[in-house]
Amino acid sequence: MQSPQTRDIVLITGGAGLIGDKLLRRLAGNYHVVALDVKEPVQELPEHAEWQYVDLTSDDSVQRTLRQIREHHGERIAAVAHLAAYYDFAGEPSPLYEKVTVQGTRRMLQNLQDLQVGTFIFSSTMLVHAPSEPGQPIDEDWPLEPKWDYPKSKVRTEQVIREHAGQVPCVILRIAGAYDEKGHSPPLTQQMKRIYERRLVSRVYPGDTSRGQAFVHLDDAVEALRLCVEKREQVPSGTILLIGEEETLSYGQLQESFGELLHGEKWTTTHIPKMVAKTGAWVQDIAPGEDPFIKPWMIDLADDHYELSTERARRVLGWQPAHSLRQTLPAMAESLKSDPAGFYKANKLGKPPK
């Protein structure tokens, strides 16, 4: 282990976020880690870690923060894990996708040109790709076809990286939906909530229940990022890697599993026409009360299927997931059943039924 005076420096944008905080604590054993974020980390930082305020929408803020890092730590930066991005399930256009995700990345890269950066790791999403069919894994050369604003912003940002990387080596990780034993995945936890509360909408689905999307445990996503830092000299600049589990559980399989785990019963799901589902989602969306998770735009994506080939990540990084969603579902369900209020709060689900 290096001494504090000789430790390599790693910067993490979005370092106060869920993945950023986990990565910071994982790397602090061997590096000096600087969390860059507009908000201060909630938990006390470990030794060999610090927080610096940065607003990625401001040229002055990015310039000032990177200048301070240079003054305190020198010109050599082992790695920059760029996790900060705007994300919203509302499905509506927001200027923050451009300001934070796209232009924030440009600002970082332009202001890193005067530093000696080992690698710049960009956290993208598997959703930049066109969906596939069951049994047809997506690889990194699969066509791009982002369906909504979040993945569209990632595609634009990947292009910004190609245009503005300059002398900074860059790696792009297209990561599947992340989760852990306490949930932390809106698609999964919202599905759990509907079934836990026995809502009518938990019994119907406007798509093919044999389709689904890939996921990855938070710890495995962090491990992929760590390996990119560790192997920065071996991973060629421009490398793109898909990070996720190769087994994709279908929507129907998740319904059955959550029904059994939460209520000890078989959970039947009935197909309904998309137009009926859209009308219902629209009515719920404009009705007073709780803001519903399911939006009309999501209905069109109900048949989309994402399963991944991660052969390149295994070959380039030596990475493979140590967890699986299938094996984690019981712990996730137990987390909800043992502490409904805590689970709802941690996953921003409102208040549980009494």
mmCIF file of C-alpha atoms in Angstrom, residues 57-275:
data_model
loop_
_atom_site.group_PDB
_atom_site.id
_atom_site.type_symbol
_atom_site.label_atom_id
_atom_site.label_comp_id
_atom_site.label_asym_id
_atom_site.label_seq_id
_atom_site.Cartn_x
_atom_site.Cartn_y
_atom_site.Cartn_z
ATOM 1 C CA THR A 57 -22.800 23.260 -15.536
ATOM 2 C CA SER A 58 -20.316 26.063 -14.782
ATOM 3 C CA ASP A 59 -17.068 26.661 -16.667
ATOM 4 C CA ASP A 60 -15.711 28.682 -13.738
ATOM 5 C CA SER A 61 -16.529 25.974 -11.199
ATOM 6 C CA VAL A 62 -14.871 23.183 -13.180
ATOM 7 C CA GLN A 63 -11.799 25.300 -13.923
ATOM 8 C CA ARG A 64 -11.445 26.423 -10.301
ATOM 9 C CA THR A 65 -11.845 22.940 -8.841
ATOM 10 C CA LEU A 66 -9.371 21.264 -11.191
ATOM 11 C CA ARG A 67 -6.906 24.119 -10.596
ATOM 12 C CA GLN A 68 -7.168 23.535 -6.840
ATOM 13 C CA ILE A 69 -6.606 19.807 -7.328
ATOM 14 C CA ARG A 70 -3.535 20.543 -9.422
ATOM 15 C CA GLU A 71 -2.166 22.905 -6.765
ATOM 16 C CA HIS A 72 -2.703 20.413 -3.929
ATOM 17 C CA HIS A 73 -1.949 17.115 -5.661
ATOM 18 C CA GLY A 74 0.132 17.866 -8.727
ATOM 19 C CA GLU A 75 -0.406 17.275 -12.429
ATOM 20 C CA ARG A 76 -0.634 13.482 -12.409
ATOM 21 C CA ILE A 77 -4.123 12.017 -12.138
ATOM 22 C CA ALA A 78 -4.274 8.230 -12.290
ATOM 23 C CA ALA A 79 -7.937 8.104 -13.293
ATOM 24 C CA VAL A 80 -11.131 10.092 -13.543
ATOM 25 C CA ALA A 81 -14.317 8.060 -12.991
ATOM 26 C CA HIS A 82 -16.961 10.267 -14.552
ATOM 27 C CA LEU A 83 -20.258 9.157 -12.998
ATOM 28 C CA ALA A 84 -22.100 12.476 -12.721
ATOM 29 C CA ALA A 85 -25.132 12.750 -15.003
ATOM 30 C CA TYR A 86 -28.733 13.896 -15.030
ATOM 31 C CA TYR A 87 -31.330 11.128 -14.733
ATOM 32 C CA ASP A 88 -35.106 11.326 -14.563
ATOM 33 C CA PHE A 89 -37.884 8.783 -15.178
ATOM 34 C CA ALA A 90 -40.369 11.516 -16.047
ATOM 35 C CA GLY A 91 -39.527 10.919 -19.701
ATOM 36 C CA GLU A 92 -39.895 14.582 -20.572
ATOM 37 C CA PRO A 93 -37.198 16.739 -22.189
ATOM 38 C CA SER A 94 -35.021 18.583 -19.688
ATOM 39 C CA PRO A 95 -32.240 21.095 -20.352
ATOM 40 C CA LEU A 96 -30.263 19.373 -17.584
ATOM 41 C CA TYR A 97 -29.454 16.425 -19.855
ATOM 42 C CA GLU A 98 -27.515 18.817 -22.063
ATOM 43 C CA LYS A 99 -26.157 21.043 -19.273
ATOM 44 C CA VAL A 100 -25.015 18.329 -16.866
ATOM 45 C CA THR A 101 -24.425 15.157 -18.860
ATOM 46 C CA VAL A 102 -23.297 16.404 -22.251
ATOM 47 C CA GLN A 103 -21.694 19.778 -21.647
ATOM 48 C CA GLY A 104 -20.501 18.815 -18.166
ATOM 49 C CA THR A 105 -18.446 16.044 -19.760
ATOM 50 C CA ARG A 106 -17.058 18.455 -22.352
ATOM 51 C CA ARG A 107 -16.034 20.869 -19.587
ATOM 52 C CA MET A 108 -14.267 18.131 -17.659
ATOM 53 C CA LEU A 109 -12.335 16.885 -20.682
ATOM 54 C CA GLN A 110 -11.311 20.345 -21.849
ATOM 55 C CA ASN A 111 -10.022 21.273 -18.395
ATOM 56 C CA LEU A 112 -8.192 17.965 -17.972
ATOM 57 C CA GLN A 113 -5.996 18.573 -21.024
ATOM 58 C CA ASP A 114 -3.296 20.314 -18.975
ATOM 59 C CA LEU A 115 -3.093 17.391 -16.539
ATOM 60 C CA GLN A 116 -1.482 13.988 -17.008
ATOM 61 C CA VAL A 117 -4.526 11.692 -16.837
ATOM 62 C CA GLY A 118 -4.101 7.930 -16.921
ATOM 63 C CA THR A 119 -7.673 7.215 -17.983
ATOM 64 C CA PHE A 120 -11.083 8.889 -18.148
ATOM 65 C CA ILE A 121 -13.863 6.365 -17.461
ATOM 66 C CA PHE A 122 -17.321 7.378 -18.632
ATOM 67 C CA SER A 123 -20.385 5.699 -17.138
ATOM 68 C CA SER A 124 -22.823 5.183 -20.010
ATOM 69 C CA THR A 125 -25.807 2.825 -20.253
ATOM 70 C CA MET A 126 -26.742 -0.328 -22.126
ATOM 71 C CA LEU A 127 -29.911 1.541 -23.149
ATOM 72 C CA VAL A 128 -27.988 3.344 -25.877
ATOM 73 C CA HIS A 129 -28.388 0.123 -27.867
ATOM 74 C CA ALA A 130 -31.377 -1.035 -29.856
ATOM 75 C CA PRO A 131 -33.304 -3.772 -28.016
ATOM 76 C CA SER A 132 -32.779 -7.372 -29.033
ATOM 77 C CA GLU A 133 -34.843 -10.570 -28.932
ATOM 78 C CA PRO A 134 -34.771 -13.268 -26.226
ATOM 79 C CA GLY A 135 -31.775 -15.489 -26.853
ATOM 80 C CA GLN A 136 -29.997 -12.785 -28.890
ATOM 81 C CA PRO A 137 -27.370 -11.080 -26.685
ATOM 82 C CA ILE A 138 -26.315 -7.507 -27.361
ATOM 83 C CA ASP A 139 -22.594 -6.824 -27.734
ATOM 84 C CA GLU A 140 -20.675 -3.565 -28.004
ATOM 85 C CA ASP A 141 -21.072 -3.467 -31.804
ATOM 86 C CA TRP A 142 -24.875 -3.761 -31.624
ATOM 87 C CA PRO A 143 -26.706 -0.850 -33.326
ATOM 88 C CA LEU A 144 -27.422 2.279 -31.306
ATOM 89 C CA GLU A 145 -31.070 3.195 -30.867
ATOM 90 C CA PRO A 146 -31.731 5.146 -27.667
ATOM 91 C CA LYS A 147 -35.465 5.366 -26.983
ATOM 92 C CA TRP A 148 -35.765 8.225 -24.451
ATOM 93 C CA ASP A 149 -33.934 11.266 -23.174
ATOM 94 C CA TYR A 150 -31.589 9.605 -20.697
ATOM 95 C CA PRO A 151 -29.897 7.183 -23.136
ATOM 96 C CA LYS A 152 -30.080 9.810 -25.890
ATOM 97 C CA SER A 153 -27.996 12.110 -23.667
ATOM 98 C CA LYS A 154 -25.463 9.314 -23.177
ATOM 99 C CA VAL A 155 -25.115 8.811 -26.940
ATOM 100 C CA ARG A 156 -24.485 12.539 -27.411
ATOM 101 C CA THR A 157 -21.951 12.457 -24.584
ATOM 102 C CA GLU A 158 -20.092 9.508 -26.081
ATOM 103 C CA GLN A 159 -19.733 11.595 -29.243
ATOM 104 C CA VAL A 160 -18.471 14.547 -27.161
ATOM 105 C CA ILE A 161 -15.839 12.258 -25.685
ATOM 106 C CA ARG A 162 -14.649 11.220 -29.137
ATOM 107 C CA GLU A 163 -14.456 14.879 -30.185
ATOM 108 C CA HIS A 164 -12.883 16.399 -27.048
ATOM 109 C CA ALA A 165 -10.777 13.649 -25.459
ATOM 110 C CA GLY A 166 -7.593 15.129 -26.889
ATOM 111 C CA GLN A 167 -4.625 13.579 -25.072
ATOM 112 C CA VAL A 168 -6.799 12.000 -22.369
ATOM 113 C CA PRO A 169 -7.271 8.219 -22.776
ATOM 114 C CA CYS A 170 -10.969 7.338 -22.457
ATOM 115 C CA VAL A 171 -12.948 4.178 -21.699
ATOM 116 C CA ILE A 172 -16.727 3.875 -21.924
ATOM 117 C CA LEU A 173 -18.676 1.466 -19.723
ATOM 118 C CA ARG A 174 -22.251 0.817 -20.888
ATOM 119 C CA ILE A 175 -23.749 -0.385 -17.625
ATOM 120 C CA ALA A 176 -26.975 -2.334 -17.076
ATOM 121 C CA GLY A 177 -29.579 -1.331 -14.490
ATOM 122 C CA ALA A 178 -27.953 -1.419 -11.061
ATOM 123 C CA TYR A 179 -29.461 -2.931 -7.896
ATOM 124 C CA ASP A 180 -28.479 -4.323 -4.504
ATOM 125 C CA GLU A 181 -30.048 -6.208 -1.599
ATOM 126 C CA LYS A 182 -31.892 -3.087 -0.448
ATOM 127 C CA GLY A 183 -33.323 -2.394 -3.889
ATOM 128 C CA HIS A 184 -31.877 0.866 -5.226
ATOM 129 C CA SER A 185 -33.341 0.175 -8.673
ATOM 130 C CA PRO A 186 -36.506 2.138 -9.530
ATOM 131 C CA PRO A 187 -37.843 -0.400 -12.072
ATOM 132 C CA LEU A 188 -37.449 -3.244 -9.575
ATOM 133 C CA THR A 189 -38.550 -1.445 -6.423
ATOM 134 C CA GLN A 190 -41.587 0.072 -8.121
ATOM 135 C CA GLN A 191 -42.577 -3.394 -9.322
ATOM 136 C CA MET A 192 -42.128 -4.688 -5.779
ATOM 137 C CA LYS A 193 -44.246 -1.847 -4.404
ATOM 138 C CA ARG A 194 -47.135 -2.591 -6.760
ATOM 139 C CA ILE A 195 -47.136 -6.264 -5.775
ATOM 140 C CA TYR A 196 -46.574 -5.607 -2.063
ATOM 141 C CA GLU A 197 -49.578 -3.275 -2.021
ATOM 142 C CA ARG A 198 -51.600 -5.685 -4.212
ATOM 143 C CA ARG A 199 -52.418 -2.895 -6.607
ATOM 144 C CA LEU A 200 -54.575 -3.666 -9.629
ATOM 145 C CA VAL A 201 -51.814 -2.480 -11.947
ATOM 146 C CA SER A 202 -49.566 -5.220 -10.546
ATOM 147 C CA ARG A 203 -51.805 -7.797 -12.214
ATOM 148 C CA VAL A 204 -51.640 -6.419 -15.756
ATOM 149 C CA TYR A 205 -48.878 -5.737 -18.292
ATOM 150 C CA PRO A 206 -49.064 -4.137 -21.751
ATOM 151 C CA GLY A 207 -46.216 -6.131 -23.258
ATOM 152 C CA ASP A 208 -44.732 -9.582 -23.705
ATOM 153 C CA THR A 209 -43.935 -10.862 -20.201
ATOM 154 C CA SER A 210 -41.242 -13.163 -21.639
ATOM 155 C CA ARG A 211 -39.054 -10.123 -22.248
ATOM 156 C CA GLY A 212 -36.950 -8.197 -19.765
ATOM 157 C CA GLN A 213 -33.828 -6.145 -19.233
ATOM 158 C CA ALA A 214 -30.367 -6.907 -17.901
ATOM 159 C CA PHE A 215 -29.244 -5.801 -14.451
ATOM 160 C CA VAL A 216 -25.998 -5.692 -12.501
ATOM 161 C CA HIS A 217 -25.323 -5.626 -8.774
ATOM 162 C CA LEU A 218 -23.922 -2.317 -7.526
ATOM 163 C CA ASP A 219 -20.848 -4.060 -6.124
ATOM 164 C CA ASP A 220 -20.138 -5.655 -9.513
ATOM 165 C CA ALA A 221 -20.504 -2.322 -11.300
ATOM 166 C CA VAL A 222 -18.061 -0.804 -8.808
ATOM 167 C CA GLU A 223 -15.657 -3.678 -9.398
ATOM 168 C CA ALA A 224 -15.715 -3.019 -13.154
ATOM 169 C CA LEU A 225 -14.857 0.622 -12.493
ATOM 170 C CA ARG A 226 -12.092 -0.391 -10.075
ATOM 171 C CA LEU A 227 -10.589 -2.726 -12.648
ATOM 172 C CA CYS A 228 -10.589 0.085 -15.212
ATOM 173 C CA VAL A 229 -8.560 2.166 -12.774
ATOM 174 C CA GLU A 230 -6.191 -0.685 -11.902
ATOM 175 C CA LYS A 231 -5.646 -1.739 -15.528
ATOM 176 C CA ARG A 232 -5.578 1.747 -17.012
ATOM 177 C CA GLU A 233 -2.275 1.159 -18.760
ATOM 178 C CA GLN A 234 -3.506 -2.045 -20.405
ATOM 179 C CA VAL A 235 -6.968 -0.943 -21.576
ATOM 180 C CA PRO A 236 -6.708 0.859 -24.932
ATOM 181 C CA SER A 237 -8.223 4.315 -25.232
ATOM 182 C CA GLY A 238 -11.574 4.194 -26.989
ATOM 183 C CA THR A 239 -12.522 0.836 -25.496
ATOM 184 C CA ILE A 240 -16.257 0.318 -24.974
ATOM 185 C CA LEU A 241 -17.433 -2.366 -22.542
ATOM 186 C CA LEU A 242 -20.873 -3.663 -21.634
ATOM 187 C CA ILE A 243 -21.225 -4.332 -17.903
ATOM 188 C CA GLY A 244 -24.126 -6.499 -16.737
ATOM 189 C CA GLU A 245 -25.318 -9.992 -15.946
ATOM 190 C CA GLU A 246 -25.781 -12.288 -18.904
ATOM 191 C CA GLU A 247 -28.936 -13.854 -17.476
ATOM 192 C CA THR A 248 -31.915 -11.595 -18.121
ATOM 193 C CA LEU A 249 -34.953 -12.386 -15.988
ATOM 194 C CA SER A 250 -38.182 -11.693 -17.828
ATOM 195 C CA TYR A 251 -40.889 -9.420 -16.507
ATOM 196 C CA GLY A 252 -43.038 -12.500 -15.935
ATOM 197 C CA GLN A 253 -40.303 -14.239 -13.954
ATOM 198 C CA LEU A 254 -39.901 -11.168 -11.757
ATOM 199 C CA GLN A 255 -43.664 -10.970 -11.205
ATOM 200 C CA GLU A 256 -43.809 -14.608 -10.133
ATOM 201 C CA SER A 257 -40.757 -14.286 -7.903
ATOM 202 C CA PHE A 258 -41.936 -11.134 -6.133
ATOM 203 C CA GLY A 259 -45.428 -12.560 -5.662
ATOM 204 C CA GLU A 260 -44.059 -15.710 -4.078
ATOM 205 C CA LEU A 261 -41.420 -13.929 -1.980
ATOM 206 C CA LEU A 262 -43.683 -11.143 -0.715
ATOM 207 C CA HIS A 263 -46.990 -12.974 -0.340
ATOM 208 C CA GLY A 264 -46.247 -16.686 -0.639
ATOM 209 C CA GLU A 265 -48.575 -17.075 -3.594
ATOM 210 C CA LYS A 266 -48.531 -17.470 -7.356
ATOM 211 C CA TRP A 267 -48.817 -14.085 -9.010
ATOM 212 C CA THR A 268 -50.750 -14.073 -12.268
ATOM 213 C CA THR A 269 -50.263 -11.293 -14.792
ATOM 214 C CA THR A 270 -52.756 -10.522 -17.566
ATOM 215 C CA HIS A 271 -51.876 -8.855 -20.854
ATOM 216 C CA ILE A 272 -53.741 -5.656 -21.690
ATOM 217 C CA PRO A 273 -53.666 -3.634 -24.937
ATOM 218 C CA LYS A 274 -51.133 -0.804 -25.026
ATOM 219 C CA MET A 275 -53.801 1.810 -25.722
#
